[in-house]
Coordinates of C-alpha atoms in Angstrom, one line a residue:
M1 CA 182.2 96.0 216.7
V2 CA 184.7 95.1 219.7
G3 CA 185.8 98.3 221.2
Y4 CA 189.2 99.4 221.1
A5 CA 189.7 99.6 224.7
A6 CA 188.8 95.7 224.6
I7 CA 191.7 95.2 222.6
L8 CA 194.1 96.8 224.8
Q9 CA 193.2 94.7 227.7
H10 CA 194.3 91.8 225.6
G11 CA 197.9 92.9 226.4
S12 CA 198.4 96.5 224.7
F13 CA 200.1 94.8 221.7
N14 CA 201.1 96.9 219.0
D15 CA 201.1 94.0 216.5
L16 CA 197.5 93.9 216.5
V17 CA 195.4 94.3 213.2
P18 CA 191.2 94.6 213.0
S19 CA 190.2 91.7 210.9
R20 CA 186.9 90.6 209.5
T21 CA 184.7 88.3 211.6
R22 CA 181.9 87.5 208.7
S23 CA 181.1 88.4 204.9
R24 CA 177.6 88.3 203.8
Q25 CA 178.4 90.2 200.3
R26 CA 179.2 88.4 197.4
G27 CA 182.5 89.2 196.3
R28 CA 183.5 90.8 199.8
K29 CA 186.8 89.5 201.8
P30 CA 186.7 86.2 203.6
P31 CA 185.8 86.3 207.4
K32 CA 189.5 86.4 209.5
S33 CA 191.2 88.5 206.9
P34 CA 192.7 91.6 207.7
I35 CA 191.5 95.4 206.8
G36 CA 193.7 98.2 205.9
N37 CA 196.9 97.7 204.2
W38 CA 197.9 94.1 204.9
K39 CA 201.3 94.1 203.3
S40 CA 202.5 97.0 205.8
A41 CA 201.0 95.2 208.6
Q42 CA 203.5 92.1 207.9
E43 CA 206.4 94.8 207.9
I44 CA 205.6 97.7 210.3
R45 CA 204.0 97.8 213.8
F46 CA 201.0 99.8 214.0
T47 CA 201.1 102.6 216.7
E48 CA 198.0 102.4 218.9
A49 CA 196.5 105.6 217.4
S50 CA 196.3 103.8 213.8
L51 CA 194.8 101.1 215.1
A52 CA 192.0 103.1 216.7
I53 CA 191.6 105.1 213.6
M54 CA 191.4 101.4 211.5
M55 CA 188.8 100.2 213.8
H56 CA 186.8 103.3 213.6
K57 CA 186.6 103.9 210.1
A58 CA 185.8 100.0 209.8
K59 CA 182.5 99.5 207.6
V60 CA 182.5 95.5 208.7
R61 CA 182.1 93.8 211.8
I62 CA 185.7 93.1 213.0
S63 CA 187.7 91.4 215.8
P64 CA 191.4 91.8 217.0
A65 CA 193.9 89.6 215.1
I66 CA 197.7 89.1 215.7
V67 CA 200.3 89.6 213.3
C68 CA 203.0 86.8 213.2
G69 CA 206.3 86.8 212.3
K70 CA 209.2 89.3 212.5
V71 CA 207.3 92.2 212.9
S72 CA 205.5 90.7 216.2
G73 CA 209.1 90.2 218.0
N74 CA 209.5 86.8 216.1
L75 CA 205.9 85.4 217.0
E76 CA 204.9 81.7 215.9
V77 CA 201.6 80.2 216.7
I78 CA 201.0 76.7 216.7
D79 CA 196.9 76.1 215.5
V80 CA 195.3 73.4 217.2
D81 CA 192.3 72.6 215.0
V82 CA 189.5 70.4 216.2
K83 CA 187.2 70.4 213.7
H84 CA 189.4 68.7 211.2
W85 CA 190.7 66.4 213.7
P86 CA 188.6 65.9 217.1
G87 CA 190.9 65.2 220.0
I88 CA 193.7 65.9 218.5
D89 CA 194.6 68.5 221.1
T90 CA 194.2 66.1 224.0
R91 CA 197.2 63.9 222.5
F92 CA 199.4 67.0 221.7
F93 CA 199.0 68.9 225.0
S94 CA 199.5 65.8 227.0
E95 CA 202.9 64.9 225.5
I96 CA 203.9 68.4 225.7
E97 CA 203.1 68.2 229.4
K98 CA 204.6 65.0 230.2
L99 CA 207.7 65.4 228.2
Y100 CA 208.4 69.0 228.6
P101 CA 206.1 70.1 231.9
E102 CA 208.2 73.3 232.6
L103 CA 207.7 74.4 228.7
F104 CA 204.1 73.7 228.7
T105 CA 203.4 76.2 231.9
K106 CA 204.8 78.8 230.3
L107 CA 203.0 78.8 227.1
R108 CA 199.9 81.3 226.4
I109 CA 197.1 79.0 225.2
H110 CA 194.3 80.9 223.4
K111 CA 191.1 78.9 223.1
T112 CA 189.5 79.5 219.3
M113 CA 185.7 80.2 218.5
S114 CA 185.5 76.2 217.1
G115 CA 186.9 74.6 220.2
G116 CA 190.3 74.7 219.2
F117 CA 193.7 76.3 220.3
H118 CA 196.2 78.6 219.5
V119 CA 199.6 78.2 221.3
L120 CA 201.6 81.6 221.4
Y121 CA 205.6 82.0 222.1
R122 CA 208.0 84.1 220.8
G123 CA 211.8 83.0 219.5
E124 CA 215.3 84.4 220.4
E125 CA 216.2 84.8 216.8
P126 CA 213.6 84.9 214.0
F127 CA 212.3 81.4 212.8
N128 CA 212.2 82.5 209.4
E129 CA 209.3 80.0 208.3
G130 CA 206.2 80.8 207.0
N131 CA 202.5 78.9 207.9
K132 CA 203.6 75.0 207.9
K133 CA 201.1 71.8 208.4
L134 CA 202.6 69.8 210.8
A135 CA 199.9 66.9 211.4
C136 CA 196.8 65.7 209.4
K137 CA 194.2 62.9 210.4
K138 CA 194.5 60.3 208.1
N139 CA 193.1 61.0 204.4
S140 CA 192.4 64.3 205.2
K141 CA 194.4 67.1 204.0
E142 CA 193.2 69.7 206.5
A143 CA 195.5 70.3 209.0
G144 CA 195.0 69.2 212.7
I145 CA 198.0 70.9 213.4
E146 CA 199.7 73.8 211.5
T147 CA 201.8 76.8 212.4
R148 CA 201.2 80.6 211.7
G149 CA 204.8 82.2 211.0
E150 CA 205.7 84.6 208.6
G151 CA 202.8 86.4 206.6
G152 CA 200.1 84.5 208.9
I153 CA 197.6 86.1 211.4
I154 CA 195.2 84.8 213.8
L155 CA 192.1 86.0 215.6
C156 CA 192.5 86.6 219.4
P157 CA 190.6 87.0 222.5
P158 CA 188.7 88.8 223.7
G159 CA 186.9 89.2 220.2
N160 CA 184.5 86.7 217.9
G161 CA 184.2 84.0 220.3
Y162 CA 187.7 83.7 221.4
S163 CA 189.1 83.3 224.8
V164 CA 192.2 82.6 227.0
F165 CA 192.9 79.1 228.0
Q166 CA 196.3 79.5 229.8
N167 CA 197.0 83.5 231.0
V168 CA 200.6 83.9 231.0
P169 CA 202.7 86.2 229.0
I170 CA 203.7 85.4 225.6
P171 CA 207.1 83.5 226.2
T172 CA 210.3 83.9 224.8
I173 CA 211.5 79.9 224.2
S174 CA 215.0 78.8 223.0
K175 CA 215.0 77.3 219.2
A176 CA 215.4 73.8 221.0
E177 CA 212.2 74.1 222.8
R178 CA 210.1 75.5 219.6
D179 CA 211.7 72.4 217.6
S180 CA 210.9 70.0 220.5
L181 CA 207.1 71.4 220.0
I182 CA 207.2 71.2 216.3
T183 CA 208.3 67.4 216.7
I184 CA 205.8 66.4 218.8
A185 CA 203.1 67.9 216.2
R186 CA 205.1 65.9 213.7
M187 CA 204.8 62.5 215.5
L188 CA 201.1 63.1 215.3
E189 CA 200.7 63.2 212.0
E190 CA 198.9 60.3 210.1
N191 CA 199.8 60.7 206.4
I192 CA 203.2 60.3 207.0
K193 CA 206.4 59.5 204.2
V194 CA 208.9 56.8 205.9
V195 CA 212.5 55.9 205.1
T196 CA 211.7 52.4 204.1
P197 CA 214.6 50.1 202.7
K198 CA 214.4 49.5 198.9
K199 CA 212.7 46.4 198.0
A200 CA 213.4 43.9 195.3
R201 CA 210.5 43.0 192.6
S202 CA 211.2 39.2 193.7
H203 CA 210.1 39.8 196.9
E204 CA 206.3 40.3 196.0
S205 CA 206.3 37.2 194.4
V206 CA 208.3 34.9 197.2
Y207 CA 206.9 36.6 200.7
S208 CA 204.0 37.2 201.8
E209 CA 205.6 39.4 204.6
N210 CA 209.2 40.3 203.6
P211 CA 211.8 39.8 205.7
F212 CA 211.9 43.8 206.6
D213 CA 208.6 44.1 207.3
Q214 CA 208.2 41.4 209.6
F215 CA 211.3 42.6 211.3
N216 CA 209.4 46.1 211.8
S217 CA 206.4 44.5 213.4
S218 CA 208.5 42.4 216.0
A219 CA 209.7 43.0 219.4
D220 CA 213.8 43.3 218.1
A221 CA 212.5 46.7 216.2
E222 CA 211.4 48.4 219.3
Q223 CA 214.9 47.7 220.7
I224 CA 217.0 48.7 218.1
L225 CA 218.4 52.5 219.4
L226 CA 219.1 51.1 222.9
E227 CA 221.3 48.4 220.9
Y228 CA 223.4 51.0 219.3
G229 CA 224.1 53.1 222.6
W230 CA 221.0 55.4 222.7
T231 CA 219.4 55.7 226.3
K232 CA 215.9 55.7 226.9
Y233 CA 214.5 59.7 228.2
S234 CA 211.0 58.8 229.1
E235 CA 207.8 57.2 227.9
T236 CA 204.4 58.2 227.4
S237 CA 201.3 56.0 226.1
N238 CA 202.0 57.2 222.7
F239 CA 205.6 57.3 222.8
I240 CA 209.1 56.5 224.1
Y241 CA 211.8 58.6 224.0
Y242 CA 215.3 58.7 223.3
S243 CA 218.8 60.4 223.5
K244 CA 221.3 60.1 221.2
P245 CA 224.7 58.4 222.3
D246 CA 227.0 60.9 224.7
K247 CA 224.3 63.4 224.6
K248 CA 226.2 65.5 227.2
T249 CA 222.7 67.4 228.4
P250 CA 219.5 65.5 229.0
G251 CA 217.2 65.8 226.2
V252 CA 215.5 63.9 223.5
S253 CA 216.9 63.1 220.4
A254 CA 214.1 60.3 219.0
S255 CA 211.2 59.0 219.5
W256 CA 209.1 55.2 219.0
I257 CA 205.8 56.2 217.9
K258 CA 204.2 53.2 219.2
D259 CA 200.8 52.9 217.0
K260 CA 202.6 53.6 214.0
R261 CA 205.7 51.5 215.1
I262 CA 208.2 53.9 213.3
Y263 CA 211.2 56.2 214.8
H264 CA 211.0 59.7 214.5
I265 CA 214.5 61.2 214.5
F266 CA 214.6 64.6 216.1
T267 CA 218.1 65.3 216.1
T268 CA 221.5 65.7 213.7
G269 CA 224.9 64.4 214.7
S270 CA 223.9 60.2 214.0
D271 CA 223.7 58.2 211.3
L272 CA 219.9 59.4 211.1
D273 CA 218.9 61.9 209.0
P274 CA 216.2 64.0 210.6
D275 CA 215.5 65.8 207.0
K276 CA 214.4 62.4 205.4
C277 CA 210.7 62.2 205.4
N278 CA 210.5 64.7 208.0
G279 CA 212.8 62.3 210.3
N280 CA 210.4 59.5 209.8
Y281 CA 212.5 56.0 209.8
S282 CA 211.1 52.5 209.7
P283 CA 213.0 50.1 212.2
S284 CA 214.4 48.4 209.3
S285 CA 215.7 51.4 208.3
V286 CA 217.2 52.4 211.3
L287 CA 219.1 48.7 211.3
I288 CA 220.2 49.7 207.8
Q289 CA 221.8 52.7 208.8
L290 CA 223.0 51.6 212.5
K291 CA 224.3 48.1 211.7
F292 CA 225.2 47.9 208.4
K293 CA 226.1 51.4 207.6
G294 CA 223.6 51.7 204.9
D295 CA 223.9 48.2 203.2
S296 CA 220.7 47.1 202.6
K297 CA 221.6 44.1 200.9
A298 CA 223.4 42.8 204.0
A299 CA 220.6 43.9 206.3
Y300 CA 218.6 41.9 204.3
K301 CA 220.8 38.9 204.4
F302 CA 221.1 39.0 208.5
L303 CA 217.3 39.2 208.6
V304 CA 216.7 36.3 206.9
D305 CA 220.1 34.3 208.1
S306 CA 217.9 35.4 211.8
G307 CA 214.7 34.0 210.6
Y308 CA 212.6 37.0 209.1
G309 CA 210.2 36.8 206.4
K310 CA 207.4 34.6 205.7
F311 CA 207.3 33.2 202.4
H312 CA 203.8 32.5 200.0
P313 CA 202.3 28.8 201.1
N314 CA 202.8 27.8 197.1
Y315 CA 206.6 29.2 196.5
E316 CA 207.6 27.6 199.9
A317 CA 205.8 24.2 198.8
R318 CA 208.1 24.3 195.4
K319 CA 211.1 25.3 197.5
V320 CA 211.0 22.0 199.8
K321 CA 210.7 20.0 196.7
A322 CA 213.8 21.5 195.2
Y323 CA 215.8 21.2 198.9
V324 CA 215.0 17.7 198.9
Q325 CA 216.9 17.4 196.0
M326 CA 220.1 19.0 197.7
P327 CA 221.1 17.1 200.7
G328 CA 223.9 18.8 201.2
K329 CA 222.2 22.2 201.5
E330 CA 220.1 23.6 204.1
P331 CA 217.1 25.7 203.6
P332 CA 217.0 29.4 204.6
A333 CA 216.5 30.0 208.4
N334 CA 213.2 31.6 207.2
F335 CA 211.8 28.6 206.2
S336 CA 208.7 27.8 208.4
P337 CA 209.0 24.9 210.8
E338 CA 206.6 22.7 209.0
A339 CA 208.8 23.0 205.9
K340 CA 211.6 22.6 207.9
K341 CA 210.3 19.2 208.9
K342 CA 208.8 18.2 205.5
I343 CA 212.4 18.9 203.7
K344 CA 213.9 16.2 206.5
E345 CA 211.1 13.7 206.0
E346 CA 211.3 13.9 202.4
R347 CA 214.9 13.6 202.1
I348 CA 215.2 10.1 203.7
A349 CA 212.7 8.8 201.1
W350 CA 214.6 10.6 198.3
E351 CA 218.0 9.2 199.5
K352 CA 216.2 5.7 199.1
K353 CA 215.0 6.7 195.6
Y354 CA 218.5 8.4 194.4
P355 CA 221.2 6.6 196.5
Y356 CA 223.9 8.2 194.1
G357 CA 222.4 11.5 194.2
I358 CA 220.7 12.9 190.7
F359 CA 222.3 15.1 187.5
W360 CA 219.4 17.2 186.7
E361 CA 218.0 20.7 188.4
L362 CA 214.8 22.3 188.0
I363 CA 215.1 26.2 186.9
E364 CA 211.8 27.4 188.5
E365 CA 211.5 30.4 186.8
F366 CA 211.2 29.0 183.2
N367 CA 210.0 25.4 184.8
I368 CA 212.6 23.4 182.9
Y369 CA 215.6 20.8 183.9
K370 CA 219.0 21.7 183.7
I371 CA 221.4 18.8 183.2
S372 CA 224.7 18.8 184.7
L373 CA 227.6 17.0 183.0
T374 CA 229.7 16.7 185.8
R375 CA 227.2 15.3 188.0
I376 CA 226.4 12.6 185.1
I377 CA 230.0 11.4 185.4
E378 CA 229.3 11.1 189.3
V379 CA 226.2 9.2 189.1
G380 CA 227.3 6.7 186.0
N381 CA 230.7 6.0 187.7
A382 CA 228.4 4.8 190.7
L383 CA 225.8 3.4 188.7
G384 CA 228.8 1.0 187.5
I385 CA 229.4 2.4 183.9
A386 CA 233.5 2.6 183.7
R387 CA 236.2 2.0 181.3
Y388 CA 238.2 -1.5 181.0
N389 CA 241.0 -1.5 177.9
N390 CA 239.5 2.1 176.4
R391 CA 236.2 0.6 176.0
L392 CA 233.2 1.2 178.2
I393 CA 231.9 -1.2 180.1
H394 CA 229.0 -1.5 182.9
I395 CA 229.5 -3.2 186.1
E396 CA 227.2 -5.6 187.8
K397 CA 229.3 -7.0 190.7
P398 CA 231.0 -9.3 190.2
Y399 CA 230.2 -9.4 186.4
F400 CA 230.8 -6.7 183.9
R401 CA 230.1 -6.4 180.1
F402 CA 231.1 -4.4 177.2
I403 CA 228.8 -1.5 176.1
E404 CA 228.2 1.2 173.2
E405 CA 227.9 5.1 174.4
N406 CA 224.2 5.0 173.7
E407 CA 223.8 2.1 176.5
C408 CA 225.3 4.7 179.0
Q409 CA 222.3 7.1 178.3
T410 CA 219.7 4.3 179.1
I411 CA 221.2 3.2 182.1
L412 CA 220.8 7.0 183.2
S413 CA 217.3 7.2 181.9
K414 CA 216.3 4.1 184.1
Y415 CA 217.6 5.8 187.0
I416 CA 215.2 8.8 186.6
K417 CA 212.2 7.5 189.2
E418 CA 210.1 11.2 189.0
D419 CA 206.4 11.1 188.0
H420 CA 205.6 11.0 184.3
E421 CA 205.9 14.4 183.3
D422 CA 209.0 15.4 185.0
Y423 CA 209.9 12.5 183.8
I424 CA 209.9 13.6 180.2
K425 CA 211.1 17.0 181.1
I426 CA 214.2 15.3 182.7
N427 CA 214.9 12.5 180.1
D428 CA 214.4 15.6 177.2
A429 CA 216.8 17.2 178.4
L430 CA 219.3 14.5 179.0
L431 CA 218.5 13.3 175.3
K432 CA 219.4 16.8 173.8
I433 CA 222.7 17.1 176.1
W434 CA 223.6 13.5 175.0
K435 CA 223.5 14.7 171.1
Q436 CA 225.6 17.3 171.8
Y437 CA 228.3 15.8 173.4
S438 CA 228.5 12.6 171.3
E439 CA 231.0 10.0 172.8
F440 CA 230.9 12.3 176.2
L441 CA 232.0 9.3 178.4
S442 CA 234.5 7.5 176.4
S443 CA 236.5 10.7 176.2
R444 CA 236.4 11.5 179.9
T445 CA 239.3 11.2 182.1
E446 CA 237.0 11.2 185.2
V447 CA 235.0 8.0 184.1
H448 CA 236.3 5.2 186.3
E449 CA 239.1 3.0 185.0
I450 CA 239.4 -0.6 185.9
M451 CA 242.6 -2.2 186.0
K452 CA 243.6 -5.6 184.7
E453 CA 244.2 -6.4 188.0
E454 CA 241.0 -5.7 189.1
V455 CA 239.6 -8.2 186.8
L456 CA 239.8 -12.3 187.2
R457 CA 242.2 -13.5 184.4
S458 CA 243.9 -17.2 183.8
A459 CA 247.7 -17.3 184.4
E460 CA 250.4 -19.8 183.6
S461 CA 249.9 -22.0 186.3
I462 CA 245.6 -21.7 186.7
E463 CA 242.8 -21.2 184.2
Y464 CA 239.4 -20.1 185.1
K465 CA 236.3 -21.4 183.7
V466 CA 233.3 -19.4 184.2
F467 CA 229.9 -21.7 184.5
L468 CA 226.8 -20.7 185.9
N469 CA 226.9 -22.5 188.9
G470 CA 230.7 -21.5 190.1
V471 CA 234.4 -20.7 188.6
L472 CA 236.1 -23.8 187.7
E473 CA 239.9 -23.5 188.5
I474 CA 242.1 -25.5 186.6
T475 CA 245.6 -26.5 187.4
N476 CA 248.1 -29.2 187.0
S477 CA 247.2 -31.0 190.0
G478 CA 243.7 -31.4 188.7
Y479 CA 240.5 -29.2 189.0
E480 CA 237.8 -27.6 191.7
L481 CA 234.6 -25.5 191.0
C482 CA 234.3 -22.9 193.1
S483 CA 230.5 -21.7 193.6
D484 CA 231.3 -18.6 195.3
F485 CA 232.1 -15.5 192.5
T486 CA 233.1 -13.3 195.2
K487 CA 235.8 -15.2 196.7
Y488 CA 238.2 -13.8 194.4
G489 CA 237.4 -10.2 194.9
K490 CA 237.7 -9.5 191.2
L491 CA 235.6 -8.3 188.3
I492 CA 234.3 -11.6 185.8
C493 CA 233.8 -10.6 182.5
S494 CA 230.5 -12.0 181.0
D495 CA 231.9 -12.7 177.9
D496 CA 233.4 -15.5 179.4
I497 CA 230.5 -17.3 181.3
I498 CA 229.6 -20.8 180.1
H499 CA 226.2 -20.7 180.0
F500 CA 225.3 -24.0 181.5
N501 CA 226.1 -25.9 185.0
F502 CA 229.4 -27.1 185.4
V503 CA 228.6 -31.3 186.2
K504 CA 231.4 -33.8 187.3
Q505 CA 231.0 -37.0 185.5
I506 CA 232.6 -40.4 187.0
E507 CA 235.4 -41.6 185.6
E508 CA 233.3 -45.0 184.3
D509 CA 231.3 -42.8 182.5
Y510 CA 234.2 -40.9 180.9
L511 CA 235.8 -44.0 179.5
N512 CA 232.6 -45.3 178.0
C513 CA 231.8 -42.1 176.5
K514 CA 231.8 -42.5 172.2
Y515 CA 234.4 -39.6 171.8
V516 CA 236.8 -41.4 174.2
K517 CA 236.5 -44.8 172.6
F518 CA 237.3 -43.1 169.1
L519 CA 240.3 -41.4 170.7
R520 CA 242.0 -44.3 172.2
F521 CA 241.2 -46.1 168.9
A522 CA 242.7 -43.3 166.7
I523 CA 245.7 -43.1 169.2
S524 CA 246.3 -46.5 169.7
N525 CA 244.8 -46.7 173.0
E526 CA 247.5 -44.5 175.3
L527 CA 244.8 -43.3 177.6
K528 CA 247.3 -40.4 179.0
Y529 CA 247.9 -38.6 175.5
I530 CA 244.2 -38.9 174.9
Q531 CA 243.2 -37.0 178.6
K532 CA 245.8 -34.3 177.8
C533 CA 243.9 -34.0 174.0
I534 CA 240.4 -33.7 175.4
G535 CA 241.8 -30.9 178.1
F536 CA 243.4 -29.1 175.5
L537 CA 240.5 -29.0 173.1
S538 CA 238.0 -27.9 176.0
C539 CA 239.5 -25.0 177.4
D540 CA 237.5 -22.5 175.0
F541 CA 234.5 -25.2 175.1
K542 CA 231.4 -23.1 175.6
S543 CA 228.2 -24.5 173.8
R544 CA 226.0 -27.2 175.1
G545 CA 226.9 -30.4 173.9
K546 CA 228.4 -33.9 175.0
G547 CA 229.3 -33.8 178.9
F548 CA 233.1 -34.0 178.3
L549 CA 235.3 -34.5 181.4
I550 CA 237.7 -31.5 181.3
A551 CA 240.8 -33.1 182.2
A552 CA 243.6 -31.8 184.3
L553 CA 246.3 -30.2 182.5
E554 CA 250.3 -29.8 183.2
D555 CA 250.3 -26.2 182.4
V556 CA 248.3 -24.0 181.2
K557 CA 249.7 -21.4 179.0
K558 CA 246.8 -20.1 176.9
A559 CA 246.7 -16.7 177.0
R560 CA 243.1 -14.6 177.5
K561 CA 241.8 -13.1 174.1
W562 CA 241.2 -10.0 175.9

């Protein structure tokens, strides 16, 4: 048993109690438990005489112990336990010594029998906190660092293998100094909770690394506090320390924990709350609070526009196909460089394939195609579907022909040039909407309307006859064949085409023609009347037959049927 005189050498504490060093008997109280009335010991400081009596009456091996809390003058102890976390003592003391060297030198430190340490200090005011775990090794529930406060007790030198490591009187420190020690310990916690943005479920299927996480791992993440007025206070191998904006006296307000890549907030008075997840913030959460005042959607858009986020390869490949089909729409900035390059390359081929755009859109979620009625009209107009005299026509310059509504659908179907599987899906969607909106194009004012002035039509002074090899212009002064159908800059109705080539006959052949001979005999051989009759009768002649010469007329007044 350690003698009473030896306990007094420790520092003449009135807050000492004797405690058990071991217990071999079954059912007895465990080691380190105090003897005597423990409840009283937490409220009333024993006198030296009462301690002596308790020790001499003890029937078990005992060692001196210190009662923590108000009864010991607001004593609090930080217990650094290396048996649960080897090496944690070096990391903890190193950070205190580098960040608060003056505070470190005035702390009283005991070494425990297991190789750990007790850091002893008193508060100017009661801390009003019990025992608390501060830092645990990853996947361990046992604390590597914890406090002993109200209701706590620690063994102390010279008993049971304990010794003095830093022999100074127990200091009385400010609450700010005490909080700094606690914060350093909490920064070493490996089983941490961190304030992180709420992620949409869709992110999991879209991103292999979402924009928030990729930002967290970037170099920009380490600069976010500096961008918003915080200043660098100091740096160690494990941490970077910052002072908050407009801090009047130098000091630490936050830290960047290098190995965890998170911010730890010490202080109040900013948009970052030290009570949330013990003050641990991911960089993206800091960005949300400082730049966007808590608006995570705005922060997400900002990060996407800044190029953050890595898509799943399969998803990106599907989106590449979608963006190829939307020439006017650019992909998000966080598409991979390879995907952006592929979109540019494939758009060139796509625009050649579909020069007038498309009227369908893939709905990826359901793997179906949606048809746009507006785009049908736009594409239809570009493909030559129009109206003339309240009827649908199809223009293939310089000709046009009258068509029915169902032929419009056929023209649009032929425009689809996708592979077989996609063609079926797109065309099925087109047929479905066509059935739903019957006579759709006939009634739409957006369909291009052809004016009469745009069509080649005969007038009083000229008659046009369209042959396969040209347009025959007939006037009162004669006739002339124009082989350039585009000369007039007007559309030609295919119904007016005479389906054989015009051949000019010489006069001798014309005069010896049996039909001419017949007319000559019929009207008393007056040739000038014969010419007029032939001209009149042949104006609307279209079928192949005798090669009659179409005579020039004095005036052509016959109106068009259409």
